[in-house]
Amino acid sequence: MVNLRTQKRLAASVIGCGKRKIWLDPNEVSEISNANSRQTIRKLVSDGLIIRKPVTMHSRSRARELNLSRRDGRHRGFGKRKGTADARMPQQVLWMRRQRVLRRLLVKYRASGKIDKHLYHELYHSSKGNAFKHKRALVEHIHRAKAEMARERAITEEMDIRRQKNKAARERKAERQAAKRNELAGEDEA
């Protein structure tokens, strides 16, 4: 048996793959053994005496099946766990996700005019201070805050109206008293 190790090495280099992927035609051993340069190897490759073997099959069907069952919650028990709960799903990542969700909502509400910049600033710091567990809690808080603001505005308007009424009544009373005084003064003179 002729040693074709050099030819295999050169062929691997020329084709650009590993040596184990090179197939040398066993019927043309004498011709292949004469090839001692890259140029002659290239010619043999083009002639089909040296061929690159196809990539071997590596099926993912079992992996896909396992992933599907994992979605249903199989193979996730205590016996399958290696890291701590925090290593598997870090608290930091959960916190970042929650903050991004809340901040995105606040930006959207501010842009659409549902909240003003002052309430936005206040809620931004509240969310950073862990005041809201999730998006729904923040939305409910916004509704409550807006209702409270509307109620306060209505109360202040009502108080302003009452103040103006009282002021007008006082002025009328003062006018009446002044008129009465003038009347009495006129009678005294006569």
Coordinates of C-alpha atoms in Angstrom, one line a residue, residues 78-84:
F78 CA -34.8 20.0 41.5
G79 CA -32.7 17.1 40.3
K80 CA -32.0 18.8 37.0
R81 CA -30.9 22.1 38.6
K82 CA -27.2 22.9 39.0
G83 CA -27.1 26.7 39.8
T84 CA -28.9 28.7 42.5

